[in-house]
Coordinates of C-alpha atoms and ligand atoms in Angstrom, one line a residue:
M84 CA -3.4 2.9 -51.8
K85 CA 0.0 2.6 -50.1
K86 CA 2.6 0.2 -51.4
E87 CA 2.2 -3.1 -49.6
V88 CA 5.1 -4.3 -47.5
N89 CA 6.0 -7.8 -46.5
E90 CA 5.9 -7.5 -42.7
I91 CA 3.8 -10.6 -42.2
P92 CA 4.0 -13.9 -44.2
R93 CA 1.5 -13.4 -47.0
R94 CA 0.5 -17.0 -47.7
S95 CA -0.9 -18.8 -44.7
F96 CA -2.8 -22.0 -44.5
I97 CA -4.1 -23.7 -41.5
K98 CA -1.9 -26.7 -41.0
L99 CA -4.0 -29.8 -41.4
S100 CA -3.8 -32.5 -38.9
G101 CA -2.5 -35.9 -40.3
A102 CA -6.0 -37.3 -40.2
V103 CA -7.6 -34.4 -42.1
A104 CA -4.7 -34.2 -44.5
S105 CA -5.0 -37.8 -45.5
L106 CA -8.8 -37.4 -45.8
A107 CA -8.2 -34.5 -48.2
A108 CA -5.6 -36.5 -50.1
G109 CA -8.0 -39.4 -50.2
S110 CA -10.9 -37.4 -51.7
M111 CA -8.5 -36.0 -54.3
V112 CA -7.5 -39.4 -55.3
S113 CA -11.1 -40.5 -56.0
Q114 CA -11.9 -37.3 -57.9
T115 CA -8.9 -37.6 -60.2
A116 CA -9.5 -41.2 -61.0
Q117 CA -6.4 -42.4 -59.2
A118 CA -4.0 -40.1 -61.1
A119 CA -0.6 -41.7 -60.7
D120 CA 0.9 -38.5 -59.2
A121 CA -2.1 -37.8 -56.9
P122 CA -0.8 -35.1 -54.6
K123 CA -0.3 -36.0 -50.9
N124 CA -1.4 -33.4 -48.3
H125 CA -3.4 -31.4 -50.9
M126 CA -5.0 -28.4 -49.2
I127 CA -8.8 -28.6 -49.2
G128 CA -10.2 -25.8 -51.3
A129 CA -7.0 -24.6 -52.9
G130 CA -7.0 -24.4 -56.7
V131 CA -10.8 -24.9 -56.9
A132 CA -12.9 -21.8 -57.2
A133 CA -15.8 -21.6 -54.7
D134 CA -19.2 -22.0 -56.2
L135 CA -20.1 -18.4 -56.2
P136 CA -21.6 -16.1 -58.9
K137 CA -19.0 -13.9 -60.7
A138 CA -18.4 -10.7 -58.8
K139 CA -20.5 -7.8 -60.1
G140 CA -18.4 -5.1 -58.5
P141 CA -15.4 -4.9 -56.1
R142 CA -15.6 -8.0 -54.0
L143 CA -15.7 -7.6 -50.3
V144 CA -15.4 -10.9 -48.4
V145 CA -16.3 -10.9 -44.7
V146 CA -15.2 -13.9 -42.6
G147 CA -17.4 -14.4 -39.6
G148 CA -21.2 -13.9 -39.1
G149 CA -21.1 -12.6 -35.6
A150 CA -22.0 -9.1 -34.4
S151 CA -19.0 -7.7 -36.2
G152 CA -19.2 -9.5 -39.6
L153 CA -23.0 -9.2 -39.9
T154 CA -22.8 -5.4 -39.3
I155 CA -20.0 -4.9 -41.8
A156 CA -21.6 -7.0 -44.5
K157 CA -24.8 -5.1 -44.2
Y158 CA -23.5 -1.6 -43.8
A159 CA -20.6 -1.8 -46.3
K160 CA -23.2 -2.7 -49.0
K161 CA -25.4 0.3 -47.9
E162 CA -22.4 2.7 -47.8
Y163 CA -21.1 1.5 -51.3
P164 CA -23.8 -0.4 -53.2
K165 CA -21.2 -1.3 -55.9
F166 CA -19.6 -3.7 -53.4
D167 CA -20.3 -7.4 -54.2
V168 CA -20.3 -8.7 -50.6
V169 CA -19.8 -12.3 -49.6
M170 CA -20.0 -13.5 -46.0
V171 CA -18.1 -16.7 -45.2
E172 CA -19.4 -18.3 -42.0
K173 CA -18.7 -21.7 -40.7
R174 CA -21.8 -22.2 -38.6
D175 CA -25.0 -23.3 -40.4
M176 CA -27.2 -21.8 -37.7
Y177 CA -26.9 -18.5 -35.8
S178 CA -27.3 -18.2 -32.0
S179 CA -26.3 -15.1 -29.9
C180 CA -23.8 -15.2 -27.2
F181 CA -25.0 -11.9 -25.8
L182 CA -27.9 -12.4 -23.4
S183 CA -27.2 -16.2 -23.1
N184 CA -26.8 -15.7 -19.3
L185 CA -30.6 -15.1 -19.2
L186 CA -31.2 -18.8 -20.3
Y187 CA -30.0 -19.9 -16.8
S188 CA -32.8 -18.0 -15.0
N189 CA -35.4 -18.9 -17.7
V190 CA -35.9 -15.2 -18.6
I191 CA -35.5 -16.2 -22.2
N192 CA -35.5 -19.4 -24.2
L193 CA -33.1 -20.6 -26.9
E194 CA -35.4 -19.3 -29.6
F195 CA -34.8 -15.7 -28.4
L196 CA -31.1 -16.3 -29.2
A197 CA -31.3 -18.5 -32.3
D198 CA -34.4 -17.4 -34.2
H199 CA -32.4 -15.4 -36.7
S200 CA -31.4 -16.6 -40.2
F201 CA -28.1 -15.9 -42.0
L202 CA -30.1 -16.4 -45.2
D203 CA -32.6 -13.7 -44.3
A204 CA -29.8 -11.3 -43.3
A205 CA -28.2 -11.8 -46.7
K206 CA -31.4 -11.5 -48.6
N207 CA -32.6 -8.4 -46.8
N208 CA -29.2 -6.7 -47.2
K209 CA -28.3 -7.7 -50.7
Y210 CA -25.2 -9.8 -50.0
T211 CA -24.3 -13.5 -50.4
F212 CA -24.1 -15.9 -47.5
F213 CA -21.5 -18.6 -48.1
N214 CA -21.5 -21.4 -45.5
A215 CA -17.8 -22.4 -45.4
T216 CA -14.8 -22.4 -43.1
C217 CA -11.9 -20.2 -43.8
I218 CA -8.7 -22.3 -43.9
G219 CA -6.1 -20.1 -45.5
L220 CA -5.1 -16.8 -47.1
D221 CA -2.8 -15.7 -49.8
R222 CA -2.5 -11.9 -49.5
S223 CA -0.2 -11.5 -52.5
A224 CA -2.7 -13.3 -54.8
R225 CA -5.7 -11.8 -52.8
K226 CA -7.3 -15.1 -52.4
L227 CA -9.1 -16.5 -49.4
Y228 CA -9.2 -20.3 -49.0
T229 CA -12.2 -22.1 -47.6
D230 CA -13.1 -25.7 -47.2
Q231 CA -15.6 -25.0 -50.1
G232 CA -13.1 -23.5 -52.5
E233 CA -11.1 -20.3 -52.9
I234 CA -12.5 -16.8 -53.3
A235 CA -10.7 -13.9 -54.9
Y236 CA -11.2 -10.6 -53.0
D237 CA -10.7 -6.9 -53.5
F238 CA -11.2 -6.3 -49.8
L239 CA -11.3 -8.8 -46.9
V240 CA -12.6 -8.5 -43.4
I241 CA -11.7 -11.1 -40.8
A242 CA -14.1 -11.1 -37.8
P243 CA -13.8 -14.5 -36.2
G244 CA -14.3 -13.7 -32.5
I245 CA -12.3 -15.3 -29.8
S246 CA -10.7 -18.6 -28.7
Y247 CA -10.1 -19.8 -25.1
D248 CA -6.7 -19.8 -23.6
Y249 CA -6.5 -22.4 -20.8
S250 CA -2.9 -21.7 -20.1
R251 CA -4.0 -18.5 -18.3
I252 CA -5.6 -20.6 -15.5
G253 CA -2.5 -22.8 -15.3
V254 CA -3.8 -25.6 -17.5
K255 CA -1.1 -26.6 -20.0
D256 CA -1.9 -30.2 -20.9
A257 CA -4.4 -31.0 -23.6
E258 CA -6.0 -33.8 -21.6
T259 CA -7.1 -31.5 -18.7
E260 CA -8.0 -28.7 -21.1
T261 CA -10.3 -31.1 -23.1
A262 CA -11.9 -32.4 -19.9
L263 CA -12.5 -28.9 -18.7
R264 CA -14.0 -27.8 -22.1
T265 CA -16.3 -30.8 -21.9
Q266 CA -17.2 -31.1 -18.2
Y267 CA -17.1 -27.4 -17.1
P268 CA -17.6 -25.4 -20.3
A269 CA -17.0 -21.6 -20.0
G270 CA -20.1 -20.6 -22.0
F271 CA -18.5 -17.7 -23.8
T272 CA -18.4 -19.0 -27.4
M273 CA -20.7 -21.8 -28.7
P274 CA -24.4 -22.3 -28.0
T275 CA -23.8 -25.9 -27.2
E276 CA -21.9 -24.6 -24.1
H277 CA -24.9 -22.5 -23.1
I278 CA -27.2 -25.5 -23.3
S279 CA -24.8 -27.6 -21.1
I280 CA -24.6 -24.9 -18.5
R281 CA -28.4 -24.4 -18.4
K282 CA -28.8 -28.2 -17.8
K283 CA -26.2 -28.1 -15.0
V284 CA -27.9 -25.2 -13.3
H285 CA -31.4 -26.6 -13.6
E286 CA -30.4 -30.1 -12.4
F287 CA -28.2 -28.8 -9.5
E288 CA -29.6 -30.1 -6.2
S289 CA -27.3 -28.6 -3.6
G290 CA -23.8 -27.4 -2.8
T291 CA -21.3 -25.1 -4.4
F292 CA -21.5 -23.9 -8.0
V293 CA -18.2 -22.2 -9.0
L294 CA -18.0 -19.4 -11.6
N295 CA -14.9 -17.3 -12.2
V296 CA -13.8 -14.1 -13.7
P297 CA -10.5 -14.3 -15.7
G298 CA -7.8 -11.6 -16.0
G299 CA -7.0 -9.7 -19.1
N300 CA -9.5 -8.2 -21.5
Y301 CA -11.9 -11.1 -21.4
R302 CA -15.1 -11.2 -23.5
C303 CA -17.8 -9.1 -22.0
L304 CA -16.6 -7.6 -18.8
P305 CA -19.9 -7.6 -16.8
A306 CA -21.1 -11.1 -18.1
P307 CA -19.5 -13.3 -15.3
Y308 CA -21.1 -11.1 -12.6
E309 CA -24.5 -11.0 -14.5
R310 CA -24.2 -14.8 -14.7
A311 CA -23.7 -15.1 -11.0
C312 CA -26.9 -13.1 -10.5
M313 CA -28.9 -15.1 -12.9
I314 CA -27.9 -18.5 -11.5
A315 CA -28.4 -17.2 -7.9
S316 CA -31.7 -15.9 -8.9
Y317 CA -32.7 -19.3 -10.2
F318 CA -31.5 -21.0 -7.0
K319 CA -33.3 -18.5 -4.8
K320 CA -36.6 -18.8 -6.7
N321 CA -36.5 -22.6 -6.7
K322 CA -35.4 -22.7 -3.0
I323 CA -32.3 -24.8 -3.9
K324 CA -29.8 -25.1 -1.1
A325 CA -26.9 -23.9 -3.2
K326 CA -24.3 -21.2 -3.3
V327 CA -22.6 -19.5 -6.3
L328 CA -18.9 -19.1 -5.5
L329 CA -17.6 -16.4 -7.8
L330 CA -13.7 -16.4 -7.9
D331 CA -12.5 -13.1 -9.4
H332 CA -8.9 -12.8 -10.8
N333 CA -9.3 -9.0 -10.4
P334 CA -9.0 -7.1 -7.2
E335 CA -12.5 -5.6 -7.7
I336 CA -15.5 -6.1 -9.9
T337 CA -14.3 -4.9 -13.3
I338 CA -17.3 -2.8 -14.3
K339 CA -20.6 -1.5 -12.8
A340 CA -19.0 -2.5 -9.4
K341 CA -21.5 -0.5 -7.3
G342 CA -24.5 -2.1 -9.0
F343 CA -23.2 -5.6 -8.8
H344 CA -22.1 -5.3 -5.2
A345 CA -25.6 -4.0 -4.3
A346 CA -27.2 -6.9 -6.0
F347 CA -24.9 -9.5 -4.4
N348 CA -25.5 -8.0 -0.9
E349 CA -29.1 -7.1 -1.1
L350 CA -30.6 -9.8 -3.3
Y351 CA -28.3 -12.8 -3.0
K352 CA -26.7 -12.5 0.5
D353 CA -27.4 -16.2 1.1
Y354 CA -26.6 -17.3 -2.4
I355 CA -23.4 -15.5 -3.8
I356 CA -20.0 -15.6 -2.2
Y357 CA -17.7 -13.2 -4.0
K358 CA -13.9 -13.6 -3.7
P359 CA -11.7 -11.0 -5.4
S360 CA -7.9 -11.4 -6.2
I361 CA -8.1 -15.1 -6.8
E362 CA -5.6 -16.2 -9.4
I363 CA -6.4 -19.7 -10.6
K364 CA -3.3 -21.8 -11.1
G365 CA -4.9 -25.1 -12.0
V366 CA -7.9 -27.4 -11.6
D367 CA -7.9 -30.9 -9.9
L368 CA -10.7 -32.6 -11.8
E369 CA -10.7 -35.7 -9.8
K370 CA -11.0 -34.0 -6.4
R371 CA -13.1 -31.1 -8.0
L372 CA -10.7 -28.4 -6.6
I373 CA -9.8 -25.0 -8.0
K374 CA -6.2 -24.4 -7.0
T375 CA -4.4 -21.1 -6.4
D376 CA -0.9 -20.5 -4.9
F377 CA -2.4 -20.2 -1.4
D378 CA -5.8 -21.9 -1.3
S379 CA -8.0 -24.4 -3.0
F380 CA -11.7 -24.2 -3.5
G381 CA -13.9 -27.3 -3.7
F382 CA -16.9 -27.3 -6.0
D383 CA -19.9 -29.6 -6.8
D384 CA -20.3 -28.2 -10.3
A385 CA -18.9 -25.3 -12.3
A386 CA -18.6 -23.3 -15.5
I387 CA -14.9 -22.4 -15.7
Y388 CA -14.0 -19.3 -17.8
P389 CA -10.3 -19.5 -18.8
G390 CA -8.6 -16.4 -20.2
I391 CA -9.2 -15.6 -23.8
R392 CA -7.2 -14.8 -26.9
A393 CA -8.1 -13.6 -30.3
S394 CA -9.5 -16.4 -32.5
R395 CA -6.8 -18.9 -33.4
L396 CA -7.7 -18.1 -37.1
I397 CA -5.8 -14.7 -36.7
E398 CA -2.6 -16.6 -35.8
Q399 CA -3.2 -19.3 -38.4
L400 CA -3.6 -16.6 -41.2
G401 CA -0.3 -15.0 -40.1
L402 CA -2.0 -11.8 -38.8
V403 CA -1.1 -11.9 -35.1
D404 CA 0.9 -9.2 -33.4
P405 CA 3.9 -11.2 -31.9
K406 CA 3.9 -8.8 -28.9
S407 CA 0.2 -9.3 -28.1
L408 CA -0.4 -11.3 -24.9
Q409 CA -3.9 -12.2 -26.1
K410 CA -2.6 -13.0 -29.6
E411 CA -4.6 -10.2 -31.2
A412 CA -4.1 -8.9 -34.8
L413 CA -1.4 -6.5 -35.8
I414 CA -3.5 -3.8 -37.4
D415 CA -3.7 0.0 -37.7
T416 CA -5.8 0.7 -34.7
L417 CA -7.6 3.6 -36.3
K418 CA -8.4 2.1 -39.7
Y419 CA -8.4 -1.6 -38.9
N420 CA -6.3 -2.7 -41.9
V421 CA -3.4 -5.1 -41.4
I422 CA -0.2 -3.0 -41.2
G423 CA 1.0 -2.5 -44.7
D424 CA -2.0 -4.0 -46.4
E425 CA -5.1 -1.8 -47.0
R426 CA -7.0 -4.8 -48.5
V427 CA -7.3 -6.8 -45.3
Y428 CA -9.0 -5.8 -42.1
V429 CA -9.5 -7.4 -38.7
T430 CA -12.5 -6.4 -36.5
G431 CA -14.7 -7.5 -33.6
D432 CA -13.3 -9.4 -30.6
S433 CA -10.0 -10.2 -32.4
R434 CA -9.1 -6.5 -32.5
P435 CA -6.1 -5.4 -30.3
H436 CA -7.9 -2.4 -28.7
P437 CA -8.6 -2.3 -25.0
Y438 CA -12.3 -1.8 -25.8
S439 CA -14.9 -3.9 -24.0
K440 CA -15.2 -7.1 -26.1
S441 CA -19.0 -6.7 -26.6
A442 CA -21.6 -7.1 -29.3
N443 CA -22.5 -3.4 -29.0
T444 CA -18.9 -2.4 -29.5
S445 CA -18.6 -4.8 -32.5
N446 CA -21.8 -3.4 -34.0
T447 CA -20.9 0.3 -33.7
E448 CA -17.3 -0.3 -34.7
G449 CA -18.6 -2.3 -37.7
K450 CA -20.6 0.7 -39.0
Y451 CA -17.4 2.8 -38.8
V452 CA -15.3 0.1 -40.6
A453 CA -18.0 -0.2 -43.3
K454 CA -17.5 3.6 -43.9
V455 CA -13.7 3.1 -44.1
L456 CA -14.1 0.3 -46.7
A457 CA -16.6 2.3 -48.8
A458 CA -14.3 5.4 -48.7
R459 CA -11.2 3.4 -49.6
A460 CA -12.9 1.6 -52.4
Q461 CA -13.5 5.1 -53.9
G462 CA -9.9 6.3 -53.2
K463 CA -11.0 8.4 -50.2
D464 CA -10.6 8.2 -46.5
I465 CA -12.6 9.1 -43.4
D466 CA -11.7 10.4 -39.9
W467 CA -11.7 8.0 -36.9
Y468 CA -14.5 8.0 -34.5
S469 CA -15.1 5.9 -31.4
P470 CA -17.3 2.8 -31.1
E471 CA -19.9 2.8 -28.4
T472 CA -20.4 0.2 -25.7
I473 CA -23.9 0.2 -24.4
C474 CA -24.2 -2.7 -22.1
F475 CA -27.2 -3.8 -20.0
S476 CA -26.8 -6.4 -17.3
L477 CA -29.7 -8.1 -15.7
V478 CA -29.2 -8.5 -11.9
N479 CA -32.6 -9.8 -11.0
A480 CA -34.8 -12.2 -12.9
D481 CA -38.0 -11.8 -10.8
P482 CA -38.9 -9.0 -11.2
L483 CA -36.6 -8.1 -14.2
E484 CA -34.1 -5.5 -12.9
G485 CA -31.0 -4.3 -14.7
I486 CA -28.1 -1.9 -14.6
S487 CA -26.2 -0.5 -17.5
V488 CA -23.2 1.4 -18.9
D489 CA -22.8 3.7 -21.9
A490 CA -19.2 4.1 -22.8
T491 CA -17.2 5.6 -25.7
Y492 CA -13.4 5.8 -26.0
A493 CA -10.8 8.5 -26.3
Y494 CA -7.6 8.2 -28.4
D495 CA -4.4 9.9 -27.4
A496 CA -2.4 10.5 -30.6
K497 CA 0.8 11.1 -28.6
T498 CA 0.8 7.8 -26.6
K499 CA -1.4 6.0 -29.2
A500 CA -3.4 4.8 -26.2
F501 CA -7.2 4.4 -25.9
S502 CA -9.2 5.0 -22.7
F503 CA -12.8 5.5 -21.6
S504 CA -13.9 8.9 -22.8
K505 CA -15.2 11.6 -20.4
D506 CA -18.8 10.9 -21.7
T507 CA -18.9 7.4 -20.3
K508 CA -21.8 6.9 -17.9
M509 CA -22.7 4.2 -15.5
F510 CA -26.3 3.6 -14.5
E511 CA -25.9 1.4 -11.4
D512 CA -29.2 1.8 -9.5
R513 CA -31.0 -1.3 -10.5
D514 CA -34.6 -0.9 -11.7
Q515 CA -37.2 -2.5 -13.9
V516 CA -36.8 0.1 -16.7
K517 CA -33.3 -1.2 -17.2
G518 CA -34.5 -4.8 -16.7
R519 CA -36.9 -4.4 -19.7
G520 CA -34.2 -2.4 -21.5
T521 CA -31.9 -5.4 -21.4
L522 CA -34.4 -7.4 -23.6
S523 CA -35.3 -4.5 -25.9
W524 CA -31.6 -3.7 -26.4
A525 CA -31.0 -7.2 -27.6
E526 CA -34.1 -7.3 -29.8
A527 CA -33.0 -4.0 -31.4
L528 CA -29.5 -5.4 -32.1
H529 CA -30.9 -8.6 -33.6
R530 CA -33.1 -6.4 -35.9
D531 CA -30.1 -4.3 -36.9
L532 CA -28.0 -7.4 -37.8
F533 CA -30.7 -9.4 -39.6
A534 CA -33.4 -7.1 -40.9
Ligands
FAD522 C1 -22.4 -14.9 -21.7 C2 -22.2 -13.7 -22.6 C3 -22.8 -12.5 -22.4 C4 -22.6 -11.4 -23.2 N1 -23.3 -10.3 -22.9 C5 -23.2 -9.2 -23.7 C6 -23.9 -8.1 -23.5 O1 -24.7 -8.0 -22.6 N2 -23.8 -7.0 -24.4 C7 -22.9 -7.1 -25.4 O2 -22.8 -6.1 -26.1 N3 -22.1 -8.1 -25.6 C8 -22.2 -9.2 -24.8 N4 -21.5 -10.4 -25.0 C9 -20.3 -10.3 -26.0 C10 -20.7 -10.5 -27.4 O3 -21.4 -11.7 -27.6 C11 -19.4 -10.6 -28.2 O4 -18.5 -9.6 -27.8 C12 -19.7 -10.4 -29.7 O5 -20.4 -11.5 -30.1 C13 -18.4 -10.3 -30.5 O6 -18.7 -10.3 -31.9 P1 -17.7 -10.9 -33.0 O7 -18.4 -10.7 -34.3 O8 -16.3 -10.3 -32.8 O9 -17.5 -12.4 -32.6 P2 -18.6 -13.6 -32.7 O10 -19.9 -13.1 -32.4 O11 -18.0 -14.7 -31.9 O12 -18.6 -14.1 -34.2 C14 -17.5 -14.7 -34.8 C15 -18.0 -15.5 -36.0 O13 -16.9 -16.0 -36.8 C16 -17.2 -17.3 -37.2 N5 -15.9 -18.0 -37.5 C17 -14.9 -18.2 -36.7 N6 -13.9 -18.8 -37.4 C18 -14.3 -18.9 -38.6 C19 -13.7 -19.5 -39.8 N7 -12.5 -20.1 -39.8 N8 -14.4 -19.5 -41.0 C20 -15.7 -19.0 -41.0 N9 -16.3 -18.4 -39.9 C21 -15.6 -18.4 -38.8 C22 -17.9 -17.9 -35.9 O14 -18.6 -19.1 -36.3 C23 -18.8 -16.8 -35.5 O15 -20.0 -16.8 -36.1 C24 -21.7 -11.5 -24.2 C25 -21.0 -12.7 -24.5 C26 -21.3 -13.8 -23.7 C27 -20.6 -15.1 -24.0

């Protein structure tokens, strides 16, 4: 193990808001029978061990039970059974983001996304599920702080996904941002957003439904285009006099362009209006207008996708690369450890790589990171290999028709840059085999994460 260096502050707590801090202080007071010197602003969870059995081997703590964390918890234990693996996840119920677009066209129901138990995943794969929120980290003491107490670790993986960045669509005040999050949710993180959007679509009577594609390396490149197809498919089937207006920040569809253009033109000519190179500079909520430097676009309802950044947790734990536009983690891009600290790793959609931010990428990357952890726990190392992005998109709900891409990545050691490898293949002629393949791909991934 290399000597650790102090490049990043080693003790980072999430700053508590005044209200939460006084709540924490209040609960301390009652627990300590009004000790005269009861601490103010006591950090929840610090100084109290989490209620977990004693570690029976090197303890690997994984924060985040998404595609990345679930894969690493399972496969690290398989690779190195001596690991005592604990997953820290703040949600008490799982629901997939991937395939959530299919809710809007009634191809799937919520059960398809949510009928998977964190407890079963832990039981089947011999690790511990710990339902808690990570709130701080002390890398010198190797302690993770959660709202349910602190956990000592030998190795730590942080896989918390993404946060939205509304400043990327010109929204800089908290009032407008909160109104947008509530009234026009993006639908790229929480299941509660997916449910709101499904209601909007199913209750839409007529007019313009706006969707947008942000700039940067946003979560799941094809998803906004697939969403346009699924909503248009619902409008078409139910003969609703409505149009999906898709405003794309980019000059062209970012992936599987031929397949999506064909679907827009051949299946949804009267339902989808596609406008490239539209850089959103603000939203007028009162007038329901999307503003750019040159135009404004009216809407009757919308699901507005701001840009994204790595999960705020990465910044709060002091792991962010100060040069990263999307506030991603400063890690060794081949081994995933925080620079100078081979005990702490950042994976999944908070990674800095230009990979597609997708579940399949997180899953295949997770299997590689599990091998890195197992090797390092035994004083060894392994060579880098690329994750794989197999991504199906449904373009027609009736009959089910899909398109897909199978990508891997190449690494240039001289420039330290990643790009799509020569083996990357697009399958852009829509058909029913890929339509059914979309569902069976997701079923297989769910099995891999939970069984
Ligand atoms: C509409 C849509 C369509 C998509 N389509 C596809 C697709 O077709 N194919 C595909 O491969 N991918 C698709 N994706 C992308 C895929 O869902 C994500 O890329 C993938 O989920 C990323 O995995 P992750 O583990 O990095 O993050 P997540 O799955 O977001 O998991 C992060 C986890 O960390 C937890 N967490 C966060 N902070 C804390 C904390 N402080 N303490 C404890 N836990 C915490 C969260 O609760 C969450 O469970 C789609 C996404 C969307 C939204």
